[in-house]
Coordinates of C-alpha atoms in Angstrom, one line a residue:
M1 CA -13.4 14.5 -15.6
S2 CA -12.3 15.3 -19.1
E3 CA -10.9 12.7 -21.5
S4 CA -7.4 14.3 -21.3
S5 CA -7.5 14.4 -17.5
A6 CA -8.6 10.8 -17.4
E7 CA -5.6 9.8 -19.6
A8 CA -3.3 11.7 -17.3
V9 CA -4.7 10.1 -14.2
T10 CA -4.4 6.6 -15.7
T11 CA -0.7 7.3 -16.6
A12 CA 0.0 8.7 -13.1
V13 CA -1.7 5.8 -11.4
T14 CA 0.3 3.3 -13.3
A15 CA 3.6 5.1 -12.7
A16 CA 2.9 5.7 -9.0
A17 CA 1.9 2.1 -8.3
D18 CA 4.9 0.7 -10.3
S19 CA 7.3 3.0 -8.4
A20 CA 5.8 1.9 -5.0
A21 CA 6.3 -1.7 -5.9
A22 CA 10.0 -1.2 -6.7
A23 CA 12.2 -3.0 -4.3
S24 CA 15.3 -0.8 -4.6
G25 CA 16.3 2.8 -5.2
G26 CA 14.2 5.9 -4.3
W27 CA 12.2 4.0 -1.6
R28 CA 11.3 7.1 0.3
R29 CA 9.9 8.8 -2.9
A30 CA 8.1 5.7 -4.0
T31 CA 6.5 5.1 -0.6
G32 CA 5.5 8.7 -0.5
V33 CA 3.7 8.3 -3.8
A34 CA 2.2 5.0 -2.7
G35 CA 1.0 6.7 0.5
V36 CA -1.0 9.0 -1.7
A37 CA -2.4 6.1 -3.6
I38 CA -3.4 4.1 -0.5
G39 CA -4.8 7.3 1.0
V40 CA -7.2 7.3 -2.0
L41 CA -8.1 3.8 -1.1
A42 CA -8.8 4.9 2.4
T43 CA -11.6 7.1 1.1
G44 CA -12.9 4.3 -1.1
A45 CA -11.3 5.4 -4.3
A46 CA -9.1 2.9 -6.3
A47 CA -6.2 5.3 -6.8
G48 CA -5.3 8.6 -8.3
V49 CA -7.7 11.4 -9.2
A50 CA -7.4 14.8 -10.9
I51 CA -7.4 17.4 -8.1
E52 CA -8.2 21.1 -8.7
R53 CA -5.2 23.2 -7.7
M54 CA -5.7 25.5 -4.8
T55 CA -5.0 29.2 -5.1
V56 CA -3.8 29.9 -1.5
G57 CA -0.4 29.0 -0.2
R58 CA 0.4 25.9 1.7
G59 CA 1.1 27.7 4.9
M60 CA -2.3 29.4 4.8
R61 CA -4.0 26.0 4.1
K62 CA -2.3 24.5 7.1
K63 CA -3.4 27.4 9.3
A64 CA -7.0 27.0 8.1
R65 CA -6.9 23.3 8.9
L66 CA -5.6 24.0 12.4
A67 CA -8.3 26.6 12.9
L68 CA -11.1 24.2 11.8
D69 CA -9.7 21.5 14.1
S70 CA -9.8 23.8 17.1
T71 CA -13.3 25.3 16.5
G72 CA -15.3 22.5 14.8
P73 CA -17.9 21.0 17.1
Y74 CA -18.3 17.8 15.1
G75 CA -17.4 14.6 16.9
S76 CA -17.5 16.2 20.3
L77 CA -20.5 14.2 21.7
R78 CA -19.6 11.6 24.3
G79 CA -21.6 9.0 26.2
T80 CA -21.2 6.5 28.9
P81 CA -18.1 4.5 27.9
G82 CA -17.9 0.7 27.8
K83 CA -15.7 -2.1 26.6
A84 CA -16.5 -5.4 24.9
Y85 CA -14.1 -8.1 23.9
A86 CA -14.0 -9.9 20.5
E87 CA -13.5 -13.6 20.1
D88 CA -9.8 -13.0 19.6
G89 CA -9.5 -10.7 22.6
T90 CA -9.6 -7.4 20.7
E91 CA -10.9 -4.6 22.9
L92 CA -13.9 -2.9 21.4
Y93 CA -14.8 0.5 22.6
Y94 CA -18.4 1.7 22.7
E95 CA -20.5 4.5 24.2
V96 CA -24.1 4.6 25.3
D97 CA -26.5 7.5 25.2
D98 CA -29.4 6.7 27.5
L99 CA -32.9 8.2 27.5
D100 CA -33.0 11.7 28.8
P101 CA -33.0 11.5 32.6
D102 CA -34.7 14.9 32.9
P103 CA -38.4 14.0 33.1
A104 CA -39.4 17.6 32.2
A105 CA -37.3 17.9 29.1
A106 CA -37.6 14.4 27.6
P107 CA -41.4 14.4 26.8
A108 CA -41.0 17.7 24.9
R109 CA -38.2 16.4 22.8
R110 CA -40.0 13.1 22.1
R111 CA -43.2 14.9 21.1
R112 CA -41.3 17.1 18.8
L113 CA -39.6 14.1 17.1
F114 CA -42.2 11.4 17.2
G115 CA -45.5 12.5 18.6
R116 CA -47.2 12.6 22.0
K117 CA -46.6 9.1 23.4
S118 CA -43.4 7.8 25.0
P119 CA -41.2 5.5 22.9
A120 CA -40.7 1.8 23.5
P121 CA -37.5 0.8 25.3
A122 CA -35.6 -0.1 22.2
T123 CA -31.8 0.5 21.6
V124 CA -30.4 1.7 18.3
V125 CA -26.9 0.4 17.6
F126 CA -24.9 2.4 15.1
S127 CA -22.0 0.8 13.1
H128 CA -19.6 3.1 11.2
G129 CA -17.8 2.8 7.9
Y130 CA -14.2 2.1 6.7
C131 CA -11.6 4.6 8.0
L132 CA -14.2 6.4 10.1
S133 CA -15.3 6.1 13.7
Q134 CA -18.4 6.3 15.8
D135 CA -18.1 10.1 15.6
S136 CA -19.2 9.9 11.9
W137 CA -22.8 9.7 13.3
H138 CA -22.5 13.1 15.0
F139 CA -25.7 14.6 13.5
Q140 CA -27.9 11.6 14.0
R141 CA -26.5 11.1 17.5
A142 CA -27.3 14.8 18.4
A143 CA -30.8 14.5 17.0
L144 CA -31.8 11.3 18.8
R145 CA -29.9 12.0 22.0
G146 CA -32.1 11.5 25.0
V147 CA -35.1 10.4 22.8
V148 CA -34.1 6.8 22.4
R149 CA -31.3 4.7 23.8
T150 CA -28.3 4.5 21.4
V151 CA -25.0 2.6 21.2
H152 CA -22.1 3.9 19.1
W153 CA -19.0 1.7 18.8
D154 CA -15.6 1.8 17.0
Q155 CA -14.8 -1.1 14.8
R156 CA -11.6 -3.0 15.5
S157 CA -8.4 -0.9 14.8
H158 CA -10.6 2.2 14.3
G159 CA -11.3 5.1 16.7
R160 CA -10.8 4.2 20.3
S161 CA -11.0 0.4 19.9
G162 CA -7.8 -1.7 20.1
R163 CA -5.8 -3.0 17.2
G164 CA -7.1 -6.3 15.9
A165 CA -5.4 -9.0 18.0
A166 CA -5.7 -11.6 15.3
Q167 CA -4.1 -9.2 12.8
T168 CA -1.2 -8.0 15.0
E169 CA -0.4 -11.3 16.8
R170 CA -1.1 -13.9 14.1
G171 CA -1.1 -12.0 10.9
E172 CA -4.6 -13.1 10.0
P173 CA -6.6 -11.0 7.5
V174 CA -9.5 -8.9 8.5
T175 CA -12.8 -10.3 7.2
I176 CA -16.3 -8.9 7.2
D177 CA -17.5 -12.0 9.0
Q178 CA -15.1 -11.1 11.8
L179 CA -16.7 -7.7 12.1
G180 CA -20.1 -9.3 12.4
Q181 CA -18.8 -11.3 15.3
D182 CA -17.4 -8.1 16.9
L183 CA -20.8 -6.4 16.6
K184 CA -22.3 -9.4 18.4
A185 CA -19.8 -8.9 21.3
V186 CA -20.8 -5.2 21.5
I187 CA -24.5 -6.1 21.6
D188 CA -23.9 -8.7 24.3
A189 CA -22.1 -6.2 26.5
A190 CA -24.1 -3.0 25.8
V191 CA -27.6 -4.4 24.9
P192 CA -28.0 -7.7 26.7
E193 CA -31.8 -7.6 26.5
G194 CA -34.6 -5.8 24.8
P195 CA -35.4 -4.9 21.2
I196 CA -32.7 -3.6 18.8
V197 CA -32.6 -1.4 15.7
L198 CA -29.4 -1.9 13.7
V199 CA -28.0 1.0 11.7
G200 CA -24.9 0.6 9.5
H201 CA -23.1 3.0 7.1
S202 CA -20.9 1.6 4.3
M203 CA -18.7 -1.1 6.0
G204 CA -21.0 -0.8 9.0
G205 CA -23.9 -2.0 6.8
M206 CA -21.7 -4.9 5.8
T207 CA -21.0 -5.6 9.4
V208 CA -24.8 -5.7 10.1
M209 CA -25.2 -8.2 7.2
A210 CA -22.4 -10.4 8.6
L211 CA -24.1 -10.3 12.0
A212 CA -27.3 -11.6 10.4
D213 CA -25.5 -14.3 8.5
R214 CA -23.8 -15.6 11.6
Y215 CA -26.5 -15.0 14.2
P216 CA -29.9 -15.3 12.4
E217 CA -31.6 -16.2 15.7
L218 CA -30.6 -12.8 17.1
I219 CA -32.2 -11.0 14.2
R220 CA -35.3 -13.2 14.5
E221 CA -35.7 -12.8 18.3
R222 CA -34.5 -9.2 19.0
V223 CA -34.0 -7.0 16.0
V224 CA -37.1 -4.9 15.2
G225 CA -35.6 -2.7 12.4
V226 CA -32.6 -2.2 10.1
A227 CA -31.1 0.8 8.3
L228 CA -28.5 0.2 5.6
V229 CA -26.9 3.5 4.5
G230 CA -24.5 3.8 1.6
T231 CA -23.6 0.2 1.6
S232 CA -23.4 -3.0 -0.5
S233 CA -24.1 -6.7 -0.2
G234 CA -21.3 -7.6 -2.6
R235 CA -19.6 -7.2 -6.0
L236 CA -17.5 -4.4 -4.8
G237 CA -14.6 -5.6 -6.9
E238 CA -16.5 -4.2 -9.9
V239 CA -16.8 -0.6 -8.7
N240 CA -14.8 1.8 -10.8
F241 CA -14.9 4.8 -8.4
G242 CA -15.6 7.2 -11.3
L243 CA -12.3 6.4 -12.9
P244 CA -11.6 5.4 -16.5
V245 CA -11.5 1.6 -17.0
A246 CA -7.8 1.7 -17.9
G247 CA -7.0 3.4 -14.6
V248 CA -9.0 1.0 -12.5
N249 CA -7.3 -2.0 -14.3
A250 CA -3.9 -0.5 -13.7
V251 CA -4.6 -0.1 -10.0
R252 CA -5.9 -3.7 -9.7
R253 CA -2.9 -5.0 -11.5
V254 CA -0.4 -3.7 -9.0
L255 CA -2.5 -3.3 -5.8
P256 CA -1.4 -6.6 -4.1
G257 CA 2.3 -5.6 -4.4
V258 CA 1.6 -2.1 -3.3
L259 CA -0.3 -3.2 -0.2
K260 CA 2.4 -5.6 0.8
A261 CA 5.0 -2.9 0.5
L262 CA 3.0 -0.4 2.5
V263 CA 2.5 -2.7 5.4
Q264 CA 6.2 -3.4 5.5
R265 CA 7.1 0.3 5.6
A266 CA 4.1 1.8 7.3
E267 CA 6.0 4.5 9.3
L268 CA 7.7 5.8 6.2
V269 CA 4.4 5.9 4.2
E270 CA 2.7 7.8 7.0
K271 CA 5.4 10.5 6.6
G272 CA 4.7 10.7 2.8
R273 CA 1.0 10.8 3.5
R274 CA 1.4 13.8 5.9
A275 CA 3.6 15.6 3.3
T276 CA 0.8 15.4 0.8
A277 CA -2.0 16.6 3.0
D278 CA -3.4 19.0 0.5
L279 CA -3.8 16.4 -2.2
F280 CA -5.2 14.0 0.4
A281 CA -7.9 16.6 1.4
G282 CA -8.9 17.0 -2.2
V283 CA -9.3 13.3 -2.7
I284 CA -11.4 12.9 0.5
K285 CA -13.7 15.7 -0.5
R286 CA -14.2 14.3 -4.0
Y287 CA -15.0 10.8 -2.8
S288 CA -17.0 11.8 0.3
F289 CA -19.3 14.6 -0.8
A290 CA -21.2 15.6 -3.9
T291 CA -22.3 19.1 -2.6
R292 CA -20.1 21.8 -3.9
D293 CA -20.6 24.2 -1.0
I294 CA -20.1 21.6 1.8
D295 CA -19.2 23.3 5.2
P296 CA -15.4 23.4 5.4
A297 CA -15.6 22.4 9.0
V298 CA -17.6 19.2 8.1
A299 CA -15.1 18.4 5.3
R300 CA -12.2 18.8 7.7
F301 CA -14.0 16.6 10.2
A302 CA -14.2 13.8 7.7
E303 CA -10.6 14.4 6.7
R304 CA -9.5 14.2 10.3
M305 CA -11.3 10.9 10.9
I306 CA -9.8 9.3 7.8
E307 CA -6.3 10.7 8.6
S308 CA -6.4 9.1 12.0
T309 CA -6.7 5.6 10.4
P310 CA -3.1 4.2 10.2
I311 CA -1.9 3.2 6.8
D312 CA -1.3 -0.4 7.9
V313 CA -5.0 -0.6 9.0
V314 CA -6.1 0.8 5.6
A315 CA -4.1 -1.8 3.8
E316 CA -5.2 -4.5 6.2
Y317 CA -8.9 -4.0 5.6
Y318 CA -9.0 -3.3 1.9
P319 CA -8.8 -6.8 0.6
A320 CA -11.9 -7.8 2.7
F321 CA -14.2 -5.8 0.5
S322 CA -13.5 -7.8 -2.6
D323 CA -14.4 -11.0 -0.7
H324 CA -17.6 -9.5 0.8
D325 CA -20.8 -11.2 -0.4
K326 CA -23.7 -11.2 2.0
T327 CA -26.5 -11.2 -0.5
E328 CA -28.1 -14.3 0.9
A329 CA -28.0 -12.8 4.4
L330 CA -30.4 -10.1 3.4
A331 CA -33.2 -12.7 3.6
H332 CA -33.0 -12.5 7.4
F333 CA -34.3 -9.0 7.2
A334 CA -37.3 -9.8 4.9
E335 CA -39.9 -9.7 7.7
L336 CA -38.5 -6.5 9.3
P337 CA -39.0 -2.8 8.6
V338 CA -35.9 -1.8 6.6
L339 CA -34.5 1.5 5.4
V340 CA -32.1 1.5 2.5
L341 CA -30.6 4.9 1.9
T342 CA -28.0 6.1 -0.6
G343 CA -26.5 9.1 -2.2
V344 CA -27.2 9.3 -5.9
R345 CA -23.7 10.5 -6.6
D346 CA -21.9 8.0 -4.3
L347 CA -18.7 6.9 -6.1
V348 CA -17.6 4.4 -3.4
T349 CA -20.7 2.2 -3.0
P350 CA -22.8 3.4 -5.9
S351 CA -26.5 3.8 -5.6
E352 CA -27.0 0.7 -7.8
H353 CA -25.8 -1.4 -4.9
S354 CA -28.5 0.0 -2.7
E355 CA -31.1 -0.6 -5.4
A356 CA -29.9 -4.2 -5.6
I357 CA -30.5 -4.6 -1.8
A358 CA -33.9 -3.0 -2.1
D359 CA -34.8 -5.4 -4.9
L360 CA -34.2 -8.3 -2.6
L361 CA -36.2 -6.6 0.2
P362 CA -39.3 -5.4 -1.7
D363 CA -41.0 -4.1 1.5
A364 CA -37.9 -1.9 2.4
E365 CA -38.0 1.8 2.0
L366 CA -35.5 2.9 -0.6
V367 CA -34.3 6.5 -0.3
Q368 CA -32.0 8.0 -2.9
V369 CA -30.7 11.4 -1.9
P370 CA -29.9 13.7 -4.8
D371 CA -26.6 15.7 -4.7
A372 CA -25.2 13.3 -2.1
G373 CA -22.0 11.4 -2.0
H374 CA -20.7 8.5 0.1
L375 CA -20.8 10.4 3.4
V376 CA -24.5 11.3 3.1
I377 CA -24.8 11.0 6.9
L378 CA -22.6 14.2 7.2
E379 CA -23.6 15.8 3.9
H380 CA -27.4 15.7 4.3
P381 CA -27.9 14.7 8.0
E382 CA -31.4 16.1 8.1
V383 CA -32.6 13.6 5.5
V384 CA -30.9 10.7 7.1
T385 CA -32.2 11.6 10.6
D386 CA -35.8 12.1 9.3
R387 CA -35.8 8.6 7.6
L388 CA -34.3 7.0 10.7
A389 CA -37.0 8.5 12.8
D390 CA -39.6 7.1 10.4
L391 CA -37.9 3.7 10.6
L392 CA -38.2 3.8 14.4
V393 CA -41.9 4.5 14.0
R394 CA -42.3 1.6 11.6
A395 CA -40.3 -0.7 13.9
G396 CA -42.7 0.1 16.8
A397 CA -39.8 1.6 18.8
V398 CA -41.6 4.9 18.8
P399 CA -45.2 5.9 18.1
A400 CA -46.4 7.6 15.0
G401 CA -46.2 11.4 15.1
A402 CA -44.2 14.3 13.9
T403 CA -41.4 14.4 11.3
V404 CA -37.9 15.2 12.3
G405 CA -36.7 18.6 11.1
A406 CA -33.3 19.6 9.7
Y407 CA -30.6 18.9 12.2
G408 CA -27.5 20.7 11.3
S409 CA -27.3 21.7 7.6
T410 CA -23.8 21.1 6.3
S411 CA -24.0 23.6 3.4
S412 CA -21.8 26.6 3.9
T413 CA -24.8 28.7 2.7
G414 CA -27.5 26.7 4.3
Q415 CA -29.6 27.7 7.3
P416 CA -30.6 25.4 10.2
G417 CA -34.0 23.9 9.9

């Protein structure tokens, strides 16, 4: 971003946020602008970015989005559904992909991924990130399907899970600690026994840390491996999201008032958000991916997941990240095989945060993926799946053997491996 663009962004951010906080006059316009700002927050940005203007008409862009929605295969995988219930009664939706029941097909796939021997009966539990859903693990799920038992779940108020009961009924704030308790409820329902490998992306990684903090005995007795992808153990309030300092400070100054206003007029803000779909798509792409030629269907898939998260949920969750600090909880993983993976160009949870985690877990494998942003699991799925397969080997869940190939290149010019 050029210096002049940065100054323009800073000015726009301040003006938009101040307008959204206004209590009278032009509310519809203000909330529409605030909707854009909070949409940026939904992708992990603070607010306001310079977006490259598109050269095709709005009608053509809308048709293109509809075409991608109807033809894109991403997020189409489904497993055996189940429900768990959080401590406050929130219904948590999960799906289980069991080992391949076809005795003829399963050994061939396991040999191709991990070698000649059959894997141990471990279950891999995947936790997704903020404003996403279990479908964000599409490529990893496809690669491991039938090879090892997996559980994918939707965090409260996301995907197919119910709205947080404590939030809707009692107005309590969401906390990362609460998400750790939710994960425990899912494990109790879906994986009541046997070894577990925990995998978390972004907020999902924080959820895994919160689980360890609250239930260290579970980690000690049943967890055999951990993967922390594009996540942080704390100090998220210091992230600048690639924006100039003045812009970040402006956002932080008005953010509490903006969030309060958005929650009060969520329906109106949703309309403003839909009306600015083109800007929203550009913001998502900037803060999700680093690759310039990302497959448009993958970019649209990410956009669709984030779009489906209601504005009041976005606003409800955001304060929890500033309070998040689970640095001490990492000690519970010290004796386990751990994978710490990050995109070098991640603007949401910068790679320095993964490096800090790896510094506290010196035996962990630190993988920094070049030309990768926050949604590295979609942008470079073959790298993520390969390292996950290696983690399963190190965890003893599968025997040593072959290396996973490229499962679904997301480059528009790339070829399948």
